mmCIF file of C-alpha atoms in Angstrom:
data_model
loop_
_atom_site.group_PDB
_atom_site.id
_atom_site.type_symbol
_atom_site.label_atom_id
_atom_site.label_comp_id
_atom_site.label_asym_id
_atom_site.label_seq_id
_atom_site.Cartn_x
_atom_site.Cartn_y
_atom_site.Cartn_z
ATOM 1 C CA GLY A 1 9.104 10.789 62.883
ATOM 2 C CA PRO A 2 5.704 12.335 63.453
ATOM 3 C CA GLY A 3 3.945 9.018 64.034
ATOM 4 C CA GLN A 4 3.289 7.440 67.419
ATOM 5 C CA ILE A 5 4.281 4.351 69.360
ATOM 6 C CA SER A 6 2.215 3.254 72.313
ATOM 7 C CA PRO A 7 3.154 2.760 75.025
ATOM 8 C CA SER A 8 5.904 5.325 74.579
ATOM 9 C CA GLY A 9 8.823 6.446 76.611
ATOM 10 C CA VAL A 10 10.363 4.033 79.144
ATOM 11 C CA VAL A 11 8.459 0.819 79.697
ATOM 12 C CA TRP A 12 9.404 -1.666 82.401
ATOM 13 C CA VAL A 13 8.948 -5.312 81.470
ATOM 14 C CA ALA A 14 9.458 -8.284 83.708
ATOM 15 C CA TYR A 15 12.509 -10.353 82.881
ATOM 16 C CA GLY A 16 11.700 -13.022 80.309
ATOM 17 C CA GLU A 17 8.291 -11.668 79.552
ATOM 18 C CA GLY A 18 7.108 -9.496 76.646
ATOM 19 C CA THR A 19 4.972 -6.530 75.841
ATOM 20 C CA ASN A 20 2.773 -5.340 72.994
ATOM 21 C CA PHE A 21 3.167 -2.088 71.116
ATOM 22 C CA VAL A 22 0.849 -0.266 68.727
ATOM 23 C CA ILE A 23 2.670 1.780 66.111
ATOM 24 C CA SER A 24 0.543 4.238 64.123
ATOM 25 C CA ALA A 25 1.152 6.754 61.325
ATOM 26 C CA THR A 26 -0.705 10.004 60.854
ATOM 27 C CA ASN A 27 -2.382 11.214 57.671
ATOM 28 C CA ARG A 28 -0.192 11.160 54.496
ATOM 29 C CA GLN A 29 2.440 9.147 56.292
ATOM 30 C CA ARG A 30 3.266 5.486 56.544
ATOM 31 C CA ILE A 31 5.360 3.247 58.747
ATOM 32 C CA PHE A 32 8.690 2.929 57.020
ATOM 33 C CA ASP A 33 10.662 0.665 59.361
ATOM 34 C CA ILE A 34 10.770 -0.828 62.874
ATOM 35 C CA ARG A 35 14.120 -1.346 64.534
ATOM 36 C CA THR A 36 15.057 -3.110 67.751
ATOM 37 C CA ASN A 37 18.362 -2.038 69.279
ATOM 38 C CA GLY A 38 19.200 -0.352 65.951
ATOM 39 C CA VAL A 39 18.563 -3.459 63.826
ATOM 40 C CA SER A 40 15.741 -3.391 61.290
ATOM 41 C CA LEU A 41 13.177 -6.129 61.562
ATOM 42 C CA GLY A 42 12.999 -6.162 57.776
ATOM 43 C CA TRP A 43 9.235 -5.962 57.721
ATOM 44 C CA SER A 44 7.385 -4.619 54.686
ATOM 45 C CA PHE A 45 4.690 -2.010 55.173
ATOM 46 C CA SER A 46 2.195 -0.996 52.528
ATOM 47 C CA PHE A 47 1.260 2.605 51.806
ATOM 48 C CA ASP A 48 -2.258 2.139 53.178
ATOM 49 C CA SER A 49 -0.935 0.758 56.482
ATOM 50 C CA VAL A 50 -1.303 3.446 59.160
ATOM 51 C CA TRP A 51 -0.806 1.248 62.213
ATOM 52 C CA THR A 52 0.625 -2.138 63.198
ATOM 53 C CA ASN A 53 0.801 -4.377 66.267
ATOM 54 C CA PHE A 54 4.212 -5.486 67.398
ATOM 55 C CA THR A 55 5.106 -7.819 70.272
ATOM 56 C CA TRP A 56 8.560 -7.915 71.800
ATOM 57 C CA ALA A 57 8.724 -11.226 73.599
ATOM 58 C CA ASN A 58 11.244 -12.645 76.063
ATOM 59 C CA VAL A 59 12.840 -9.399 77.149
ATOM 60 C CA THR A 60 16.086 -10.283 78.871
ATOM 61 C CA SER A 61 17.926 -6.975 78.794
ATOM 62 C CA ASN A 62 17.425 -3.298 78.305
ATOM 63 C CA GLY A 63 16.581 -2.375 74.726
ATOM 64 C CA MET A 64 15.200 0.235 72.389
ATOM 65 C CA ILE A 65 12.337 0.136 69.914
ATOM 66 C CA GLU A 66 12.381 2.705 67.098
ATOM 67 C CA ALA A 67 9.492 3.382 64.720
ATOM 68 C CA TRP A 68 10.448 5.155 61.473
ATOM 69 C CA PHE A 69 7.880 7.074 59.430
ATOM 70 C CA THR A 70 7.905 8.723 56.009
ATOM 71 C CA ASN A 71 5.615 11.026 54.065
ATOM 72 C CA TRP A 72 4.138 9.792 50.763
ATOM 73 C CA HIS A 73 2.699 11.309 47.632
ATOM 74 C CA THR A 74 0.679 10.130 44.635
ATOM 75 C CA LEU A 75 1.669 10.058 40.990
ATOM 76 C CA ALA A 76 -1.161 9.873 38.440
ATOM 77 C CA VAL A 77 -0.172 8.607 34.969
ATOM 78 C CA ALA A 78 -2.459 8.795 31.902
ATOM 79 C CA SER A 79 -1.795 7.705 28.327
ATOM 80 C CA ALA A 80 -4.386 7.240 25.593
ATOM 81 C CA HIS A 81 -2.358 4.439 24.032
ATOM 82 C CA GLY A 82 -0.710 2.858 27.056
ATOM 83 C CA GLY A 83 2.976 2.043 26.990
ATOM 84 C CA ALA A 84 3.771 4.347 29.903
ATOM 85 C CA TRP A 85 6.311 3.645 32.584
ATOM 86 C CA ALA A 86 5.276 4.075 35.351
ATOM 87 C CA PRO A 87 2.134 2.326 34.046
ATOM 88 C CA VAL A 88 -1.149 4.120 33.556
ATOM 89 C CA GLY A 89 -2.912 4.622 36.880
ATOM 90 C CA VAL A 90 -2.362 6.221 40.288
ATOM 91 C CA HIS A 91 0.817 5.290 42.105
ATOM 92 C CA THR A 92 2.039 6.020 45.618
ATOM 93 C CA GLY A 93 5.635 6.753 46.488
ATOM 94 C CA ASP A 94 7.693 7.868 49.436
ATOM 95 C CA ALA A 95 8.537 11.541 49.565
ATOM 96 C CA GLY A 96 11.764 12.079 47.667
ATOM 97 C CA SER A 97 11.590 8.736 45.889
ATOM 98 C CA VAL A 98 13.120 8.817 42.424
ATOM 99 C CA TRP A 99 10.968 7.990 39.394
ATOM 100 C CA THR A 100 11.794 7.535 35.754
ATOM 101 C CA LEU A 101 8.975 8.069 33.282
ATOM 102 C CA ALA A 102 8.954 6.958 29.667
ATOM 103 C CA VAL A 103 6.726 5.717 26.863
ATOM 104 C CA THR A 104 7.998 2.457 25.454
ATOM 105 C CA ASN A 105 5.598 1.711 22.580
ATOM 106 C CA SER A 106 5.885 4.771 20.353
ATOM 107 C CA PRO A 107 5.228 4.750 17.463
ATOM 108 C CA MET A 108 2.255 2.378 17.317
ATOM 109 C CA LEU A 109 1.086 1.070 13.949
ATOM 110 C CA PHE A 110 -2.384 -0.127 13.071
ATOM 111 C CA GLY A 111 -2.442 -0.643 9.311
ATOM 112 C CA GLY A 112 -2.342 2.788 7.731
ATOM 113 C CA THR A 113 -2.685 4.600 11.072
ATOM 114 C CA GLN A 114 0.230 5.592 13.281
ATOM 115 C CA TYR A 115 0.197 6.951 16.828
ATOM 116 C CA VAL A 116 3.291 8.858 17.955
ATOM 117 C CA CYS A 117 3.999 10.142 21.442
ATOM 118 C CA ILE A 118 4.881 13.841 21.188
ATOM 119 C CA GLY A 119 5.459 14.741 24.832
ATOM 120 C CA TRP A 120 3.536 15.199 28.032
ATOM 121 C CA ALA A 121 1.592 17.571 30.237
ATOM 122 C CA ALA A 122 3.011 17.736 33.750
ATOM 123 C CA SER A 123 1.885 18.758 37.224
ATOM 124 C CA GLY A 124 3.483 18.702 40.653
ATOM 125 C CA SER A 125 7.094 17.580 40.718
ATOM 126 C CA VAL A 126 7.067 16.163 37.175
ATOM 127 C CA PRO A 127 9.353 18.370 35.041
ATOM 128 C CA THR A 128 7.735 20.518 32.365
ATOM 129 C CA ASN A 129 7.903 19.271 28.791
ATOM 130 C CA THR A 130 9.875 22.055 27.140
ATOM 131 C CA VAL A 131 10.461 20.453 23.722
ATOM 132 C CA PRO A 132 7.307 18.642 22.628
ATOM 133 C CA GLY A 133 7.334 16.659 19.424
ATOM 134 C CA PRO A 134 8.182 13.180 18.120
ATOM 135 C CA GLY A 135 10.838 11.574 20.260
ATOM 136 C CA ALA A 136 10.001 13.582 23.408
ATOM 137 C CA THR A 137 9.034 10.404 25.223
ATOM 138 C CA ASN A 138 11.292 10.309 28.273
ATOM 139 C CA THR A 139 11.448 12.778 31.138
ATOM 140 C CA GLY A 140 14.488 11.265 32.771
ATOM 141 C CA SER A 141 14.485 10.915 36.549
ATOM 142 C CA PHE A 142 12.933 13.190 39.151
ATOM 143 C CA ALA A 143 12.151 13.167 42.859
ATOM 144 C CA LEU A 144 8.533 12.873 43.960
ATOM 145 C CA THR A 145 8.149 15.763 46.401
ATOM 146 C CA GLU A 146 4.395 16.414 46.097
ATOM 147 C CA ASP A 147 1.301 14.920 44.560
ATOM 148 C CA SER A 148 2.042 14.876 40.825
ATOM 149 C CA GLY A 149 0.675 13.832 37.458
ATOM 150 C CA ILE A 150 1.739 13.238 33.892
ATOM 151 C CA VAL A 151 -0.477 12.940 30.827
ATOM 152 C CA TRP A 152 1.289 11.482 27.819
ATOM 153 C CA GLN A 153 0.234 13.200 24.619
ATOM 154 C CA TRP A 154 -0.126 11.422 21.273
ATOM 155 C CA ALA A 155 -0.428 12.555 17.672
ATOM 156 C CA THR A 156 -2.250 10.591 14.981
ATOM 157 C CA ASN A 157 -0.706 10.158 11.541
ATOM 158 C CA TYR A 158 -2.101 8.536 8.404
ATOM 159 C CA HIS A 159 -0.033 6.884 5.722
ATOM 160 C CA LEU A 160 0.076 8.487 2.288
ATOM 161 C CA GLY A 161 1.158 5.905 -0.275
ATOM 162 C CA LEU A 162 1.939 7.142 -3.790
ATOM 163 C CA THR A 163 2.441 5.045 -6.918
ATOM 164 C CA ALA A 164 3.319 6.185 -10.433
ATOM 165 C CA LEU A 165 2.194 4.142 -13.446
ATOM 166 C CA GLY A 166 4.126 4.987 -16.559
ATOM 167 C CA SER A 167 7.019 7.434 -16.469
ATOM 168 C CA GLY A 168 6.859 10.359 -14.076
ATOM 169 C CA THR A 169 7.507 11.460 -10.521
ATOM 170 C CA LEU A 170 5.335 12.260 -7.526
ATOM 171 C CA ALA A 171 6.049 14.765 -4.795
ATOM 172 C CA PRO A 172 6.173 14.545 -1.881
ATOM 173 C CA MET A 173 7.341 10.984 -1.320
ATOM 174 C CA SER A 174 5.183 8.351 0.323
ATOM 175 C CA GLY A 175 5.164 8.572 4.115
ATOM 176 C CA TRP A 176 3.270 9.468 7.280
ATOM 177 C CA GLN A 177 1.248 12.664 7.376
ATOM 178 C CA ALA A 178 -0.442 14.404 10.290
ATOM 179 C CA ALA A 179 -4.126 13.638 10.684
ATOM 180 C CA GLY A 180 -6.221 16.570 9.531
ATOM 181 C CA SER A 181 -3.518 18.027 7.304
ATOM 182 C CA VAL A 182 -3.918 18.595 3.582
ATOM 183 C CA VAL A 183 -0.996 17.439 1.429
ATOM 184 C CA ALA A 184 -0.606 18.783 -2.094
ATOM 185 C CA VAL A 185 0.601 15.907 -4.271
ATOM 186 C CA THR A 186 2.025 16.910 -7.653
ATOM 187 C CA ALA A 187 2.444 14.510 -10.551
ATOM 188 C CA THR A 188 5.197 15.509 -12.983
ATOM 189 C CA PRO A 189 5.459 13.528 -16.232
ATOM 190 C CA SER A 190 8.802 12.619 -17.741
ATOM 191 C CA LEU A 191 9.893 14.000 -21.098
ATOM 192 C CA TYR A 192 7.689 12.635 -23.914
ATOM 193 C CA TRP A 193 4.957 11.696 -21.436
ATOM 194 C CA HIS A 194 1.874 13.462 -20.095
ATOM 195 C CA PHE A 195 -0.297 13.138 -17.016
ATOM 196 C CA GLY A 196 -3.374 10.939 -17.380
ATOM 197 C CA ALA A 197 -5.508 10.562 -14.269
ATOM 198 C CA TRP A 198 -5.599 9.912 -10.532
ATOM 199 C CA SER A 199 -7.026 6.747 -9.017
ATOM 200 C CA GLY A 200 -7.197 5.144 -5.584
ATOM 201 C CA ASP A 201 -8.440 6.778 -2.374
ATOM 202 C CA THR A 202 -9.367 10.080 -3.981
ATOM 203 C CA ASN A 203 -12.635 10.537 -2.059
ATOM 204 C CA GLY A 204 -12.757 13.926 -0.366
ATOM 205 C CA CYS A 205 -9.718 15.204 -2.274
ATOM 206 C CA ALA A 206 -9.606 18.273 -4.470
ATOM 207 C CA ILE A 207 -8.139 17.508 -7.899
ATOM 208 C CA ALA A 208 -6.865 20.037 -10.414
ATOM 209 C CA GLY A 209 -5.189 18.070 -13.187
ATOM 210 C CA PRO A 210 -1.819 16.770 -12.001
ATOM 211 C CA VAL A 211 -2.216 18.350 -8.531
ATOM 212 C CA LEU A 212 -4.251 16.525 -5.902
ATOM 213 C CA ASP A 213 -4.889 17.927 -2.423
ATOM 214 C CA ALA A 214 -4.938 14.848 -0.208
ATOM 215 C CA ALA A 215 -7.110 15.443 2.867
ATOM 216 C CA MET A 216 -5.498 13.288 5.536
ATOM 217 C CA THR A 217 -8.698 12.183 7.225
ATOM 218 C CA GLN A 218 -7.688 8.575 6.589
ATOM 219 C CA ALA A 219 -4.871 6.535 5.157
ATOM 220 C CA ARG A 220 -4.711 7.181 1.431
ATOM 221 C CA TYR A 221 -3.137 5.191 -1.370
ATOM 222 C CA LEU A 222 -3.068 7.120 -4.633
ATOM 223 C CA THR A 223 -1.938 6.225 -8.131
ATOM 224 C CA ALA A 224 -0.987 8.707 -10.824
ATOM 225 C CA GLN A 225 -1.138 7.375 -14.363
ATOM 226 C CA PHE A 226 1.270 8.801 -16.905
ATOM 227 C CA LEU A 227 0.666 8.196 -20.604
ATOM 228 C CA PRO A 228 3.179 8.348 -23.434
ATOM 229 C CA ASN A 229 2.915 11.029 -26.102
ATOM 230 C CA LEU A 230 2.043 9.116 -29.286
ATOM 231 C CA VAL A 231 2.996 9.632 -32.914
ATOM 232 C CA THR A 232 -0.107 8.687 -34.881
ATOM 233 C CA ASN A 233 0.774 9.043 -38.563
ATOM 234 C CA ALA A 234 1.085 5.272 -39.069
ATOM 235 C CA PRO A 235 -1.244 2.279 -38.620
ATOM 236 C CA THR A 236 0.199 1.732 -35.148
ATOM 237 C CA PRO A 237 0.705 4.629 -32.695
ATOM 238 C CA VAL A 238 4.340 4.855 -31.612
ATOM 239 C CA PRO A 239 5.490 6.547 -28.375
ATOM 240 C CA GLU A 240 7.701 9.585 -28.752
ATOM 241 C CA TRP A 241 10.022 8.250 -26.065
ATOM 242 C CA TRP A 242 10.758 5.156 -28.162
ATOM 243 C CA LEU A 243 11.773 7.182 -31.207
ATOM 244 C CA ALA A 244 13.758 9.560 -28.975
ATOM 245 C CA ALA A 245 15.644 6.619 -27.464
ATOM 246 C CA TYR A 246 17.152 6.033 -30.920
ATOM 247 C CA GLY A 247 17.643 9.729 -31.642
ATOM 248 C CA LEU A 248 14.869 9.813 -34.228
ATOM 249 C CA THR A 249 13.489 13.244 -33.382
ATOM 250 C CA ASN A 250 14.487 15.477 -36.326
ATOM 251 C CA PRO A 251 13.063 17.002 -38.377
ATOM 252 C CA SER A 252 10.030 15.651 -36.496
ATOM 253 C CA PHE A 253 8.760 12.536 -34.795
ATOM 254 C CA ALA A 254 6.188 12.061 -37.551
ATOM 255 C CA ALA A 255 8.807 12.170 -40.302
ATOM 256 C CA GLN A 256 11.063 9.658 -38.566
ATOM 257 C CA ASN A 257 8.146 7.400 -37.712
ATOM 258 C CA THR A 258 7.532 6.625 -41.400
ATOM 259 C CA ASN A 259 11.208 6.647 -42.344
ATOM 260 C CA ASP A 260 13.444 3.617 -42.939
ATOM 261 C CA PHE A 261 16.497 5.104 -41.242
ATOM 262 C CA ASP A 262 18.666 1.959 -41.477
ATOM 263 C CA ASP A 263 17.539 0.849 -44.965
ATOM 264 C CA ASP A 264 16.404 -2.605 -43.809
ATOM 265 C CA LEU A 265 13.043 -2.299 -45.595
ATOM 266 C CA HIS A 266 11.170 -1.708 -42.337
ATOM 267 C CA PHE A 267 9.782 1.640 -41.291
ATOM 268 C CA SER A 268 10.447 2.870 -37.758
ATOM 269 C CA TRP A 269 6.862 2.208 -36.694
ATOM 270 C CA GLU A 270 7.199 -1.390 -37.913
ATOM 271 C CA GLU A 271 10.399 -1.877 -35.950
ATOM 272 C CA TYR A 272 8.600 -0.605 -32.853
ATOM 273 C CA ILE A 273 6.193 -3.542 -33.216
ATOM 274 C CA THR A 274 8.927 -6.090 -33.917
ATOM 275 C CA GLY A 275 11.117 -4.815 -31.089
ATOM 276 C CA THR A 276 14.080 -4.296 -33.352
ATOM 277 C CA ASP A 277 16.542 -1.405 -33.568
ATOM 278 C CA PRO A 278 15.458 1.106 -36.233
ATOM 279 C CA THR A 279 19.049 2.358 -36.569
ATOM 280 C CA ASN A 280 20.690 -1.065 -37.100
ATOM 281 C CA PRO A 281 20.182 -2.809 -40.448
ATOM 282 C CA HIS A 282 21.119 -6.149 -38.893
ATOM 283 C CA SER A 283 18.322 -5.860 -36.308
ATOM 284 C CA VAL A 284 15.264 -6.898 -38.252
ATOM 285 C CA LEU A 285 12.504 -9.484 -38.212
ATOM 286 C CA LYS A 286 13.386 -12.139 -40.765
ATOM 287 C CA ILE A 287 13.517 -15.897 -41.195
ATOM 288 C CA VAL A 288 17.112 -17.135 -41.080
ATOM 289 C CA LEU A 289 16.464 -20.863 -41.492
ATOM 290 C CA GLN A 290 13.786 -23.004 -43.105
ATOM 291 C CA GLU A 291 14.355 -26.629 -43.865
ATOM 292 C CA THR A 292 12.225 -29.723 -44.280
ATOM 293 C CA ARG A 293 13.422 -33.227 -43.531
ATOM 294 C CA GLY A 294 11.208 -36.281 -43.591
ATOM 295 C CA GLY A 295 8.073 -34.196 -43.545
ATOM 296 C CA THR A 296 9.209 -32.134 -40.531
ATOM 297 C CA SER A 297 9.788 -28.443 -41.094
ATOM 298 C CA THR A 298 12.009 -26.202 -38.997
ATOM 299 C CA VAL A 299 11.550 -22.445 -39.078
ATOM 300 C CA ARG A 300 13.978 -20.133 -37.252
ATOM 301 C CA TRP A 301 13.826 -16.347 -37.159
ATOM 302 C CA LEU A 302 15.502 -13.437 -35.445
ATOM 303 C CA SER A 303 13.714 -12.646 -32.220
ATOM 304 C CA ALA A 304 13.678 -9.415 -30.268
ATOM 305 C CA THR A 305 11.850 -7.795 -27.361
ATOM 306 C CA GLY A 306 11.017 -4.162 -26.931
ATOM 307 C CA ALA A 307 8.163 -1.905 -25.981
ATOM 308 C CA VAL A 308 5.724 -4.315 -27.641
ATOM 309 C CA THR A 309 5.942 -7.899 -26.428
ATOM 310 C CA THR A 310 3.045 -9.595 -28.224
ATOM 311 C CA PRO A 311 3.848 -13.162 -29.304
ATOM 312 C CA TYR A 312 4.726 -14.364 -32.772
ATOM 313 C CA VAL A 313 2.444 -16.178 -35.182
ATOM 314 C CA VAL A 314 3.828 -18.658 -37.725
ATOM 315 C CA GLN A 315 1.729 -18.977 -40.893
ATOM 316 C CA TRP A 316 1.998 -21.224 -43.912
ATOM 317 C CA SER A 317 0.707 -21.419 -47.454
ATOM 318 C CA THR A 318 1.227 -23.491 -50.598
ATOM 319 C CA ASN A 319 0.704 -20.550 -52.926
ATOM 320 C CA LEU A 320 2.474 -17.234 -52.554
ATOM 321 C CA LEU A 321 0.138 -15.658 -55.089
ATOM 322 C CA SER A 322 -2.942 -16.236 -52.978
ATOM 323 C CA ALA A 323 -4.045 -14.646 -49.750
ATOM 324 C CA GLY A 324 -4.746 -17.997 -48.185
ATOM 325 C CA TRP A 325 -2.249 -17.929 -45.333
ATOM 326 C CA MET A 326 -3.121 -20.355 -42.551
ATOM 327 C CA THR A 327 -1.857 -20.458 -38.962
ATOM 328 C CA ALA A 328 0.622 -23.136 -38.020
ATOM 329 C CA THR A 329 1.039 -21.881 -34.456
ATOM 330 C CA SER A 330 0.318 -18.756 -32.461
ATOM 331 C CA ASN A 331 1.213 -17.268 -29.118
ATOM 332 C CA VAL A 332 4.916 -18.012 -29.561
ATOM 333 C CA PRO A 333 6.725 -16.029 -26.809
ATOM 334 C CA ARG A 334 9.632 -13.897 -27.919
ATOM 335 C CA ASP A 335 12.901 -15.606 -27.072
ATOM 336 C CA PRO A 336 15.927 -13.609 -28.284
ATOM 337 C CA PRO A 337 18.170 -13.962 -30.121
ATOM 338 C CA THR A 338 16.210 -16.509 -32.201
ATOM 339 C CA ASN A 339 12.942 -18.394 -32.059
ATOM 340 C CA THR A 340 12.582 -21.880 -33.515
ATOM 341 C CA PHE A 341 9.389 -23.640 -34.578
ATOM 342 C CA ILE A 342 9.343 -27.326 -35.582
ATOM 343 C CA TRP A 343 6.281 -28.581 -37.326
ATOM 344 C CA VAL A 344 4.967 -31.523 -39.334
ATOM 345 C CA ALA A 345 3.482 -29.924 -42.416
ATOM 346 C CA PRO A 346 -0.133 -30.951 -43.036
ATOM 347 C CA VAL A 347 0.366 -31.349 -46.810
ATOM 348 C CA THR A 348 2.718 -33.250 -49.004
ATOM 349 C CA GLY A 349 3.696 -32.616 -52.543
ATOM 350 C CA PRO A 350 3.274 -28.881 -53.126
ATOM 351 C CA PRO A 351 5.932 -26.691 -51.577
ATOM 352 C CA VAL A 352 5.039 -25.123 -48.243
ATOM 353 C CA PHE A 353 5.971 -21.500 -47.635
ATOM 354 C CA TYR A 354 6.255 -19.910 -44.187
ATOM 355 C CA ARG A 355 6.087 -16.423 -42.780
ATOM 356 C CA VAL A 356 6.377 -14.988 -39.269
ATOM 357 C CA VAL A 357 3.916 -12.311 -38.179
ATOM 358 C CA VAL A 358 3.916 -10.054 -35.146
ATOM 359 C CA THR A 359 1.274 -7.434 -34.453
ATOM 360 C CA ASN A 360 0.743 -4.665 -31.953
#
C-alpha cells in the first residue's frame, strides 16, 4: 500500500536478536494489517492510528514483514428522532466497506402526535431516495466509496378522533392526519335525526353547520351531536325514529302519535314512555297480580324497557275517589318481563289500592 515501513527493504539482523520497525500511514489511510511471513499478527488498528511501533525479536531465519494499508471515508448520519442504523453521528469506514442503513423506530407515538420516517436525503455513495413517503425507511446495502452522508426525514402527524353522539355518521374516519393540513369533517344524520352541534377541540376550526374544517395544528378530538326529530303533539315529545320502528308513519307521525293502534287503551306516546309495543295489545303496562296475606301485599306488573328507562313508582290509596295517592316505593328499576314489589301496608282495615306509575 501507499504507507511506509521503516527501515524498509532488506535489513540484516544478527542471529537471535531483534529489530524495531515504525509503520506509518499517510493522510486518509490507516494501517489495516501486519503480517510476518504471510501470517497476520491479528492486531487491531483504529482509524485514527497513522503509525505503530513493531519489534520482531529473536530472528533466527530469513523472513518478511508486510504492512497493509487501506483508505477510509466518513459517513455522517442525522435523524431528528433517532432510531437510525448506523446511529446518528459521524462514522469512519474502510473504502469499499458495506453498510446497511435503516430507521428502526418509525412510527413514533407521543400521545396524539405521531412521527413517521418518510425517506432520506443522501450525499456521496449513499443511494438517492427515489420513492419518499411512509415506509421508505431502509436503503438496503451500499459500498462506502467516498465521504458520504444521510439525513433521515420525518413527517409529523396529529390524531383526529371523531365521536358521534346519537345516530349519524362522520367522514372521514378517525385517524392520523398530516400536521398543517385542513380536514373537512362532515356530520351526516341518520333518517329521522338532525345535526345538533360540535364539541371538543374546536378551537381554530371553521364551522358551517354539520361541516367542520379541522386545522391539524394539534391533535383534535371532536364530537358531533345528533338529535332525534321529535313529534310534539302530546304531553311527552316522541322521537320520529321510535314511531317509524313500528311502522307508525302514515298518514303522519302526529296522527299516529295520538292513536291507539293496538286498541290496548294506551296511545302511542304513552307506550313510548312505558317501553311497550304500540302495535301489540298484549304489550302494555298493567298490574297482573295483587294479593295481601297477613298484612303483606305483593304487587306484580308487566315490565318493559325501551327508549325511556326511567324507574317505576308504586303508589297506594285507600280511596279511589280521592286524589290522595301516596308513594309506597320509587326508583324501581325496570326488570322485564315482570317487576314485583312486596310491601307491608301501613294501614289496616280499609282496603288498599295500588297503581304503578312511570313517567318520562
